[in-house]
Every structure is written in C-alpha cells, then in structure tokens.
mmCIF file of C-alpha atoms in Angstrom:
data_model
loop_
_atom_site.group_PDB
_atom_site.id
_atom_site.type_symbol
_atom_site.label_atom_id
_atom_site.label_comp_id
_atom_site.label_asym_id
_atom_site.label_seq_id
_atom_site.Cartn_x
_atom_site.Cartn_y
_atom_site.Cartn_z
ATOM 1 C CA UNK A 1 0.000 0.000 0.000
ATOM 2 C CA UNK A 2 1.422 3.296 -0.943
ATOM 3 C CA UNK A 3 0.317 6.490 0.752
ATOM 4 C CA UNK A 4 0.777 8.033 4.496
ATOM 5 C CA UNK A 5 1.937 5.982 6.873
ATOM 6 C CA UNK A 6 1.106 6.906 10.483
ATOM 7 C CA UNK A 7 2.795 5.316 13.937
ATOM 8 C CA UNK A 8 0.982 3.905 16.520
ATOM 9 C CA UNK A 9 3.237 4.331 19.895
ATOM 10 C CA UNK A 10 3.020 1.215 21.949
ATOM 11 C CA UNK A 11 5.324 0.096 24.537
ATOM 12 C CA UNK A 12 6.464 -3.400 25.869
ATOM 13 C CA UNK A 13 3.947 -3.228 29.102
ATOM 14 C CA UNK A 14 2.175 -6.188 29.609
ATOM 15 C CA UNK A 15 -0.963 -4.568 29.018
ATOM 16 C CA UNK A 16 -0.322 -3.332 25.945
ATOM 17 C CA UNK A 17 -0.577 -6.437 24.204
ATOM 18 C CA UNK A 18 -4.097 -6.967 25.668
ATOM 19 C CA UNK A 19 -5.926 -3.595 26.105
ATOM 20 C CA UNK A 20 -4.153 -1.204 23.781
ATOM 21 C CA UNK A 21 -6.745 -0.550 20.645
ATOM 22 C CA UNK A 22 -3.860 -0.139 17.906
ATOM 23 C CA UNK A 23 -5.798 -3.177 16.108
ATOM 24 C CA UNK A 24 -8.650 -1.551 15.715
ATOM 25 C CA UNK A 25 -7.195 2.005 14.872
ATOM 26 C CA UNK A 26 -5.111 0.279 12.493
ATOM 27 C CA UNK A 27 -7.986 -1.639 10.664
ATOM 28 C CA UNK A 28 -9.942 1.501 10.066
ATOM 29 C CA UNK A 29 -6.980 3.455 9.022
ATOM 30 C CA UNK A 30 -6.403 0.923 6.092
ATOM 31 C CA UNK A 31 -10.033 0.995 5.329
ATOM 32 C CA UNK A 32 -8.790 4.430 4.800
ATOM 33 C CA UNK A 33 -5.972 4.120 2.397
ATOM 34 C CA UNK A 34 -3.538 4.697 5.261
ATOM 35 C CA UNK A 35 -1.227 2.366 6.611
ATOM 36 C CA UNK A 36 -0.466 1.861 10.354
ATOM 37 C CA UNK A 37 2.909 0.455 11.923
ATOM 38 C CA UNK A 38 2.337 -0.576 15.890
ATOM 39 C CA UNK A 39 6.122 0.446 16.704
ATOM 40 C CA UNK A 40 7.406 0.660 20.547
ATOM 41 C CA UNK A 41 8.358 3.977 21.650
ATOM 42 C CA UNK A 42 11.451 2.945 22.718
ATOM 43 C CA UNK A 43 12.690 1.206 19.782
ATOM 44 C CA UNK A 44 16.358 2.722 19.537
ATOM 45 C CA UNK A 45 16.571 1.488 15.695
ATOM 46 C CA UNK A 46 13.005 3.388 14.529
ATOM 47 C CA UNK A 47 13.544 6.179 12.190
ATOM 48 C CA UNK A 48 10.209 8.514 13.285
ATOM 49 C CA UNK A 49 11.223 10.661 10.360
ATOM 50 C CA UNK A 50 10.329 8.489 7.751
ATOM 51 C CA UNK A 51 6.280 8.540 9.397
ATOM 52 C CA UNK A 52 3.993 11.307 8.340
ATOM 53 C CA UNK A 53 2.468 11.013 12.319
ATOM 54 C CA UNK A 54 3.309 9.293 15.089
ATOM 55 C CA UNK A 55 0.343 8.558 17.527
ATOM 56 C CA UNK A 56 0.213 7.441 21.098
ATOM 57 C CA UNK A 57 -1.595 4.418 22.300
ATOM 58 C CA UNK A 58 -0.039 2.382 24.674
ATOM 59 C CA UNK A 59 3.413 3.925 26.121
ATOM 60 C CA UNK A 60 1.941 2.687 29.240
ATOM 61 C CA UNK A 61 5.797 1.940 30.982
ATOM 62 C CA UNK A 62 6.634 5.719 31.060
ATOM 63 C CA UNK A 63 5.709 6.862 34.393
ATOM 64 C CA UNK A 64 9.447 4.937 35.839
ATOM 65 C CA UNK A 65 10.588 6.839 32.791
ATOM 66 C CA UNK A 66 9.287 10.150 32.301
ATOM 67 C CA UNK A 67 12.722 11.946 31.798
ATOM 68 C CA UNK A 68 13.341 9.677 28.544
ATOM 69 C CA UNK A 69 9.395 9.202 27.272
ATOM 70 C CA UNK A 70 9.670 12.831 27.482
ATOM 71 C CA UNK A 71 12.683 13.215 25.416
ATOM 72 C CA UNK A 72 11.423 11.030 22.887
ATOM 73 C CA UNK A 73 8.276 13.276 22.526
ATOM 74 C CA UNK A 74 10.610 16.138 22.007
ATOM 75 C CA UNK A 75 12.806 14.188 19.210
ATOM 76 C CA UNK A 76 9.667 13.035 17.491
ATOM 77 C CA UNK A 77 8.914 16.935 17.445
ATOM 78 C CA UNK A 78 6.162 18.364 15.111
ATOM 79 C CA UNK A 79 4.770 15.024 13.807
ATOM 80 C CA UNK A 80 3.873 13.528 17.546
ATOM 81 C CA UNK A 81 0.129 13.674 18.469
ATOM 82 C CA UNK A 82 -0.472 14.584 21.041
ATOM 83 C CA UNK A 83 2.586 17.369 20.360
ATOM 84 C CA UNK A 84 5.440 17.491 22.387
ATOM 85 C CA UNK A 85 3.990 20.566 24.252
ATOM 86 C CA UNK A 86 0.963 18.509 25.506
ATOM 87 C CA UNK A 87 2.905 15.452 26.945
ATOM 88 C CA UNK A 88 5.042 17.631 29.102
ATOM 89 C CA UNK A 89 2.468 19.509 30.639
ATOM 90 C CA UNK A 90 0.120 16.375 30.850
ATOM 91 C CA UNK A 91 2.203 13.695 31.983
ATOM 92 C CA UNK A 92 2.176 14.966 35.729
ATOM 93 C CA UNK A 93 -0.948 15.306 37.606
ATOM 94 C CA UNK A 94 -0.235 19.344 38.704
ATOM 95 C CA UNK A 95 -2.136 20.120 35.256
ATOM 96 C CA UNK A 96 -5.215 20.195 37.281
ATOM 97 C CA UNK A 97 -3.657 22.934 39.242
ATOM 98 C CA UNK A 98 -3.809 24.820 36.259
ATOM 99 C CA UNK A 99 -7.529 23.882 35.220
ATOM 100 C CA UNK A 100 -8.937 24.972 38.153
ATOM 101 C CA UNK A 101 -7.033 28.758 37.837
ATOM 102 C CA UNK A 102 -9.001 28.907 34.794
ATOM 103 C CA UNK A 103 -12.339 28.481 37.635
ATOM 104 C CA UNK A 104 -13.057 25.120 36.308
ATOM 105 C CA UNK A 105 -14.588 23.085 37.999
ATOM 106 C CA UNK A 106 -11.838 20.159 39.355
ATOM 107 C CA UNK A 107 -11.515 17.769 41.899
ATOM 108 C CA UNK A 108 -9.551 20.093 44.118
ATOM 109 C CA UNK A 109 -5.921 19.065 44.337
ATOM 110 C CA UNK A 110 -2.457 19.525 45.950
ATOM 111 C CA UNK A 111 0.997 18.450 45.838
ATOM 112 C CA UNK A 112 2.107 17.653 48.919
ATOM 113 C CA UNK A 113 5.712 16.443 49.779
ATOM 114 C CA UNK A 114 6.207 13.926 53.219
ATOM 115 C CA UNK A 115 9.357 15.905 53.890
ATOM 116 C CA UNK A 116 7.393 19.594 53.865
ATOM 117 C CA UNK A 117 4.342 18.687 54.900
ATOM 118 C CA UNK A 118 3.544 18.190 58.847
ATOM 119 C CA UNK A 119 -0.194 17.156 57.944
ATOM 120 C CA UNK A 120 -0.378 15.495 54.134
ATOM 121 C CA UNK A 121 -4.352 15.670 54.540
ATOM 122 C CA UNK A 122 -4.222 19.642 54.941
ATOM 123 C CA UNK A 123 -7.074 19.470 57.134
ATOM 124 C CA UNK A 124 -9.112 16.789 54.557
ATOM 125 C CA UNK A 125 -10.187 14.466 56.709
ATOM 126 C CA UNK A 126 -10.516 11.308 54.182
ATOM 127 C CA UNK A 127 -7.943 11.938 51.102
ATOM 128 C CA UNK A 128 -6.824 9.808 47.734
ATOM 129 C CA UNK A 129 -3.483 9.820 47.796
ATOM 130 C CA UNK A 130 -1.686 9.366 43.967
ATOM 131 C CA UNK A 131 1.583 9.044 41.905
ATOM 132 C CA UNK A 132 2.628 12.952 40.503
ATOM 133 C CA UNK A 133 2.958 10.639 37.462
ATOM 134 C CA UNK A 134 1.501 7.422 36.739
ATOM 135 C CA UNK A 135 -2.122 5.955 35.149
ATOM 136 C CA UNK A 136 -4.504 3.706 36.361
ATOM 137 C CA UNK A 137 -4.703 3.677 39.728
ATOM 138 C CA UNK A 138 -1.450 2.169 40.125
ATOM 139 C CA UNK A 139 0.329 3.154 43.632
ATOM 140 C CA UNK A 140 -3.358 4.963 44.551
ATOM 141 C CA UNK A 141 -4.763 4.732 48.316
ATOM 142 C CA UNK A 142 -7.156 5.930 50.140
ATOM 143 C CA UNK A 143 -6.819 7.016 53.407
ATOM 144 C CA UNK A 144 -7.810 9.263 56.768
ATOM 145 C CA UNK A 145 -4.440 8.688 58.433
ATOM 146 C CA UNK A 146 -1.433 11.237 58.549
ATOM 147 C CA UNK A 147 0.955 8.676 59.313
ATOM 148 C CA UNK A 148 -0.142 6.710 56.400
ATOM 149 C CA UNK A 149 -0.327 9.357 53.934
ATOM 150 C CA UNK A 150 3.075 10.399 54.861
ATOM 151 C CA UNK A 151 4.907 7.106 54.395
ATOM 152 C CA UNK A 152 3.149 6.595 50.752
ATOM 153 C CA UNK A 153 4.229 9.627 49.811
ATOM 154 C CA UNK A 154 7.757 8.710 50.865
ATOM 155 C CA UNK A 155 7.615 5.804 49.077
ATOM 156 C CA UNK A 156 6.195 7.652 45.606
ATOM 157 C CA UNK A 157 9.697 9.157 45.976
ATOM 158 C CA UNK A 158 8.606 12.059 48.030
ATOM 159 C CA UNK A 159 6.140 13.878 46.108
ATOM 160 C CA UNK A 160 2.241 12.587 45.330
ATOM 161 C CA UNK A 161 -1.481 14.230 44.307
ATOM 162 C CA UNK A 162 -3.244 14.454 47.419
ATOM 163 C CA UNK A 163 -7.601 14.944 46.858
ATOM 164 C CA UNK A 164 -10.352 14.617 49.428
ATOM 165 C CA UNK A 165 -11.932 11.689 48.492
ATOM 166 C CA UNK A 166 -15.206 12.029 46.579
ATOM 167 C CA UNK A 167 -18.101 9.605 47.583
ATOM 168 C CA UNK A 168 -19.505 9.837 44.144
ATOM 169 C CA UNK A 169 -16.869 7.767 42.552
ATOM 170 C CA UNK A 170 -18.409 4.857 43.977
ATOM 171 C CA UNK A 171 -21.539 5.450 41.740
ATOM 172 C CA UNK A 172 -19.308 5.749 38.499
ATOM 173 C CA UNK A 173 -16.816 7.852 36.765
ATOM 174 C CA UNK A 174 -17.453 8.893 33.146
ATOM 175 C CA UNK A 175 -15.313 9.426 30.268
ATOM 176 C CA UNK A 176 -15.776 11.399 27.736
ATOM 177 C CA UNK A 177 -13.967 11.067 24.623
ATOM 178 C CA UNK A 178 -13.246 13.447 21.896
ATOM 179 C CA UNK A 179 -11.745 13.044 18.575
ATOM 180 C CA UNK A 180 -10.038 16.069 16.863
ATOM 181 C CA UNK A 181 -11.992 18.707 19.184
ATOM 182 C CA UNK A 182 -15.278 16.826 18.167
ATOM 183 C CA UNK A 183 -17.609 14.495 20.826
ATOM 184 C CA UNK A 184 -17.557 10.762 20.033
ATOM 185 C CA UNK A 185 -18.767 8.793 23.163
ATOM 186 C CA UNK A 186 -18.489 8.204 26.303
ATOM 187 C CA UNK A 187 -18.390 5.808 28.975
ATOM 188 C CA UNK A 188 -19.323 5.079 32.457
ATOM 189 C CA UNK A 189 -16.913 3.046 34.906
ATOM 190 C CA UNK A 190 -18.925 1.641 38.017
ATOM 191 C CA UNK A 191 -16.141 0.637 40.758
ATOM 192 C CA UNK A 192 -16.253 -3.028 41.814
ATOM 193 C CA UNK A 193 -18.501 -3.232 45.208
ATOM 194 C CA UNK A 194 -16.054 -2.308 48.264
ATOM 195 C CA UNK A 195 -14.014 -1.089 45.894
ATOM 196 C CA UNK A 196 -13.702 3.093 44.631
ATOM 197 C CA UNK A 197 -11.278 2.759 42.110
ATOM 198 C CA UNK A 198 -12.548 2.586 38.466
ATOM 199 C CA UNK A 199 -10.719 0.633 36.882
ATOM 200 C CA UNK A 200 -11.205 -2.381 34.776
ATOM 201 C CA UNK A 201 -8.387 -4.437 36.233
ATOM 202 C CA UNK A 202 -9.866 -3.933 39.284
ATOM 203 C CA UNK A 203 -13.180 -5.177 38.720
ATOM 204 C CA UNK A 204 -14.917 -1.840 37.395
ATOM 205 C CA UNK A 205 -17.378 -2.525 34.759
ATOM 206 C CA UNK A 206 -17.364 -0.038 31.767
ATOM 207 C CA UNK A 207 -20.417 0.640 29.641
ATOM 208 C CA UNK A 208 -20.942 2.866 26.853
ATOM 209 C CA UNK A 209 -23.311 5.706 28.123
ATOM 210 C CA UNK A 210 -24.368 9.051 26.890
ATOM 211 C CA UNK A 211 -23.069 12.499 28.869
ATOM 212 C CA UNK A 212 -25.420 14.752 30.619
ATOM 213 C CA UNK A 213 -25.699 18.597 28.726
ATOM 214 C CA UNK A 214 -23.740 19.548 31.990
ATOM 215 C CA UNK A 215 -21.014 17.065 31.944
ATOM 216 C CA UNK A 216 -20.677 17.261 28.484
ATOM 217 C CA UNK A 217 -20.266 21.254 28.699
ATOM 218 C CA UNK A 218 -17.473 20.362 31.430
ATOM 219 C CA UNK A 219 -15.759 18.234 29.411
ATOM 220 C CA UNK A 220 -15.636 20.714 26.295
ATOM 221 C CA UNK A 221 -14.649 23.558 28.890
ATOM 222 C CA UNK A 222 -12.090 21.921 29.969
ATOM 223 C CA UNK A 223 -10.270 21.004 26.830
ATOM 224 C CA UNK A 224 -10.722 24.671 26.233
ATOM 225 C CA UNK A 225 -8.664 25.739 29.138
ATOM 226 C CA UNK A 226 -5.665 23.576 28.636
ATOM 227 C CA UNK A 227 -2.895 24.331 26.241
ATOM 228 C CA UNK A 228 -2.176 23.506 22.459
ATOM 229 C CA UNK A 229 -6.024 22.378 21.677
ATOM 230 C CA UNK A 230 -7.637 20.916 19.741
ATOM 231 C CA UNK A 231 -6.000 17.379 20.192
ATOM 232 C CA UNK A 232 -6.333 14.675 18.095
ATOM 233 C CA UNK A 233 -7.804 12.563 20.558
ATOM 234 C CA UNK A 234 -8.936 13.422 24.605
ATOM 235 C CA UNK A 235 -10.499 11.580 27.123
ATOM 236 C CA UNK A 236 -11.918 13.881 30.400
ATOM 237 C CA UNK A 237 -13.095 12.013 33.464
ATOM 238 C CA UNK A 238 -15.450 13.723 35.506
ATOM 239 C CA UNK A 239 -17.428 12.602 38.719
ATOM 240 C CA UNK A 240 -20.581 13.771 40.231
ATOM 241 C CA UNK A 241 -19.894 16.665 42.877
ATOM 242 C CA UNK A 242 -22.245 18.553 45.205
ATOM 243 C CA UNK A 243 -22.662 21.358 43.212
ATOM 244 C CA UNK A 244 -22.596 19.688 39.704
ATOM 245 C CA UNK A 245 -19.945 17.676 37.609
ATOM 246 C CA UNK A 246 -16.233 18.055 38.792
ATOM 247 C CA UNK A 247 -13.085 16.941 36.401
ATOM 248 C CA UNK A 248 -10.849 14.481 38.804
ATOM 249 C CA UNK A 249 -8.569 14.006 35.115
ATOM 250 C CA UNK A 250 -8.023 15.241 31.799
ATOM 251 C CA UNK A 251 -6.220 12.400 29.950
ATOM 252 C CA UNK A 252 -4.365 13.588 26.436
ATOM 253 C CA UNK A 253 -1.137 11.473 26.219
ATOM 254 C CA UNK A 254 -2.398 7.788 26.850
ATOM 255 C CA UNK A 255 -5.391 7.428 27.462
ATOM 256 C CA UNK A 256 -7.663 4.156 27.066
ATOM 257 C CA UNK A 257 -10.194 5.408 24.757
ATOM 258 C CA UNK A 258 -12.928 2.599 24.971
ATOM 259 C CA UNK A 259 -13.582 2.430 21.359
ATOM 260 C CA UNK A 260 -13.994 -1.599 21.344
ATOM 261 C CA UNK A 261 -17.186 -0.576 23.121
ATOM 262 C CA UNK A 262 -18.388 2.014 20.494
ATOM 263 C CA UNK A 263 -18.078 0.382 17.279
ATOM 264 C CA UNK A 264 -18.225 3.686 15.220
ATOM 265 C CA UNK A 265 -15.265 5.049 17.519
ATOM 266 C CA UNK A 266 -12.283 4.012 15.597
ATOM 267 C CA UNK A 267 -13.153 5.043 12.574
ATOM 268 C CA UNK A 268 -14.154 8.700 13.975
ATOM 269 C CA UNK A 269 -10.395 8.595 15.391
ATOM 270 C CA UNK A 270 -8.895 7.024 12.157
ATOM 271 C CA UNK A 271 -11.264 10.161 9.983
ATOM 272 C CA UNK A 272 -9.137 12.609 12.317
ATOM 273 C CA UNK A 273 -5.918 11.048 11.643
ATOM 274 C CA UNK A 274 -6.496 11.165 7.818
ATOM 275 C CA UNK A 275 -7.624 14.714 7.736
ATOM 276 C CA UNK A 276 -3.708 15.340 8.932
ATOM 277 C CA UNK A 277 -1.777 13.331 6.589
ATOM 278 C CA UNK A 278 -3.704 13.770 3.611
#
C-alpha cells in the first residue's frame, strides 16, 4: 500500500498487548488508504522521520521513565500527536492545578511532599493519595491517616497528588472522549462493590453511556482551558460533585479510549488522523 503511513506508539507493558486498541485504529486506518505500523516507543533502531504522524496508544511503561518518554516526545517533534507541548504539561498530575485557575470546575488538588508537609491531609479528613505521574490507579490509596499518607508519599519518591476523596466515585466515573476537538462517546466506569477505584483491572465494569448537557459542557470547557487544543484525541473524566460535575482528570497522552465498546469510535479517530496526513 502506498500512501501516508502513520505510527501507533506502543510500549512493551504487559498490558499493551491486551488492552491497547492499535488493532482496531489500524484496521480503520487501512479501510482508509492509510497504513499503520504498531512500533514501541522505545525502539532505539526506529527512524520517526520516515512517518507522516506518530500517535500514542499504549506507552503505558513511562511513568518509571518520564525523563526519557519525554525526550522522545521532544525528538519526534512536530509530527507527535499529542505534540510534544501537551505530553510535558500532561504527563504529571499538577495540570489540574492549572484547570482549576481557569475556575473550572476540578476535583480540588495539591501536591504535597512527606518531607514539607507536617499534615499530608491539609485538614481533609478522608484523602486519595496518587503518583505525581503514573495511570490507572497504580500506587493509589485511600486514606484518613497522617501517618499513612506520609509514608506513601515517601515511598512515591517524596512527592504525590493528594484529593479529598469524593463519595460519588463509587456510583461511576465517566469518560468522555473526543476526537479532533469533536464528541464521540463516552463511557461510564462503576467501581467493583467495596471497591472506589474505576478501573477495569480492578473489577470496574465499563459501559458505553451518553453524557449529561452539563457534563458534556465540562468536558468541552475543559479542553478549552488547557494548552495547544484541539488534540487529536482526549479523554476527560469527571465525577458527580455537590454542586454539579467536577473533572478528577483530563487524559491527552495515553489514554484508554474505549472504542472496542463504540463500534463507530475508531473510525471517527482514524477520519481525524487522515484529515492530517492527507
């Protein structure tokens, strides 16, 4: 097949091969006339020059290696989606600081170090405690303890997202997916009972659902306040809050985008990618 050729970023995680969607991005991108290459991000030997884009899926090992994943954005340069400019200001969680300056409304948020901080709650009395970097709910606890919140953060190298914990994540968390600054779905994730995180490896079960006006006006809002917009491809999570819909993440380096549960998703994504290489 002659014609563009994009990248699909992957990575040698072990969930990549299982849950990353560059099958199905790739099957509607050759429907498409365009070919697709599933190539590792790390892969010392690739020549990204010779790909008219380079797309991330799966890169799902970068948060022990955000120095170098970041460096590799940067050398992939103008032809990376989403740019350069995006991963570095996406890839730690302190971009929410920066949403909620805008008077968004976000899960509110601080970074709290164990070595500078006599209370890590700051006065919350039940707190998620998180990686600065990392994705789904990997080193994540909840807790009501000082003590405790203190020696996680110690061991997440001394520096972690600390968020009173929000009740309404145990009745779901949606996502809401867009593809080139345009709404394609969205998606519900119902924590496992007992459980609050939302995640599919944890027991969460994810359905394809339809956004509120409200949440869907969040969602757009919010892509509007952070940088270098529109993306090719976004994913904002947003939970029920007293007052209305609250952001708790705006996803636009990695993000699982649930399109094996919205048949018409991939080839919305793949109709973005082709409007930039042809």
């Amino acid at each position: 097949m002659s014609g563009p050729v994009v990248a699909l970023a992957t990575s040698s995680h072990p969930w990549a091969a299982v849950a990353g969607d560059e099958d199905l991005i790739s099957a509607a991108l050759t429907e498409r006339g365009v070919r697709a290459e599933v190539v590792r991000w790390d892969d010392p030997a690739m020549e990204w020059a010779r790909f008219d884009l380079v797309v991330i899926r799966s890169t799902w090992d970068y948060p022990k290696r955000l120095p170098e994943f970041v460096a590799w954005a940067d050398r992939v340069g103008d032809r990376l989606r989403n740019p350069p400019a995006v991963v570095h200001w996406n890839t730690t969680k302190d971009y929410t600081a920066d949403l909620a300056a805008t008077g968004l409304a976000v899960v509110p948020s601080r970074i709290v170090s164990s070595l500078a901080a006599a209370d890590p709650l700051q006065g919350w009395s039940d707190v998620v405690v998180k990686p600065l970097v990392g994705h789904s709910a990997i080193g994540l606890i909840r807790t009501g303890d000082a003590d405790v919140a203190r020696a996680h953060i110690a061991r997440l190298e001394g520096a972690a997202v600390v968020q009173p914990y929000q009740a309404a994540i145990e009745d779901g968390e949606l996502s809401i997916v867009h593809f080139a600054g345009a709404y394609s779905h969205a998606v519900l994730k119902t924590p496992a009972p007992g459980e609050f995180r939302a995640q599919h490896h944890l027991g969460a079960t994810v359905a394809a659902v339809e956004p509120s006006p409200a949440e869907l006006e969040l969602a757009e809002a919010a892509l509007a306040a952070a940088p270098g917009g529109p993306y090719l491809y976004s994913r904002v999570d947003v939970i029920d809050g007293a007052d209305g819909p609250q952001v708790i993440e705006l996803e636009l380096t990695e993000p699982s985008l649930y399109m094996d549960l919205v048949p018409p998703a991939a080839g919305r994504l793949a109709a973005a990618i082709v409007a930039e290489v042809t």
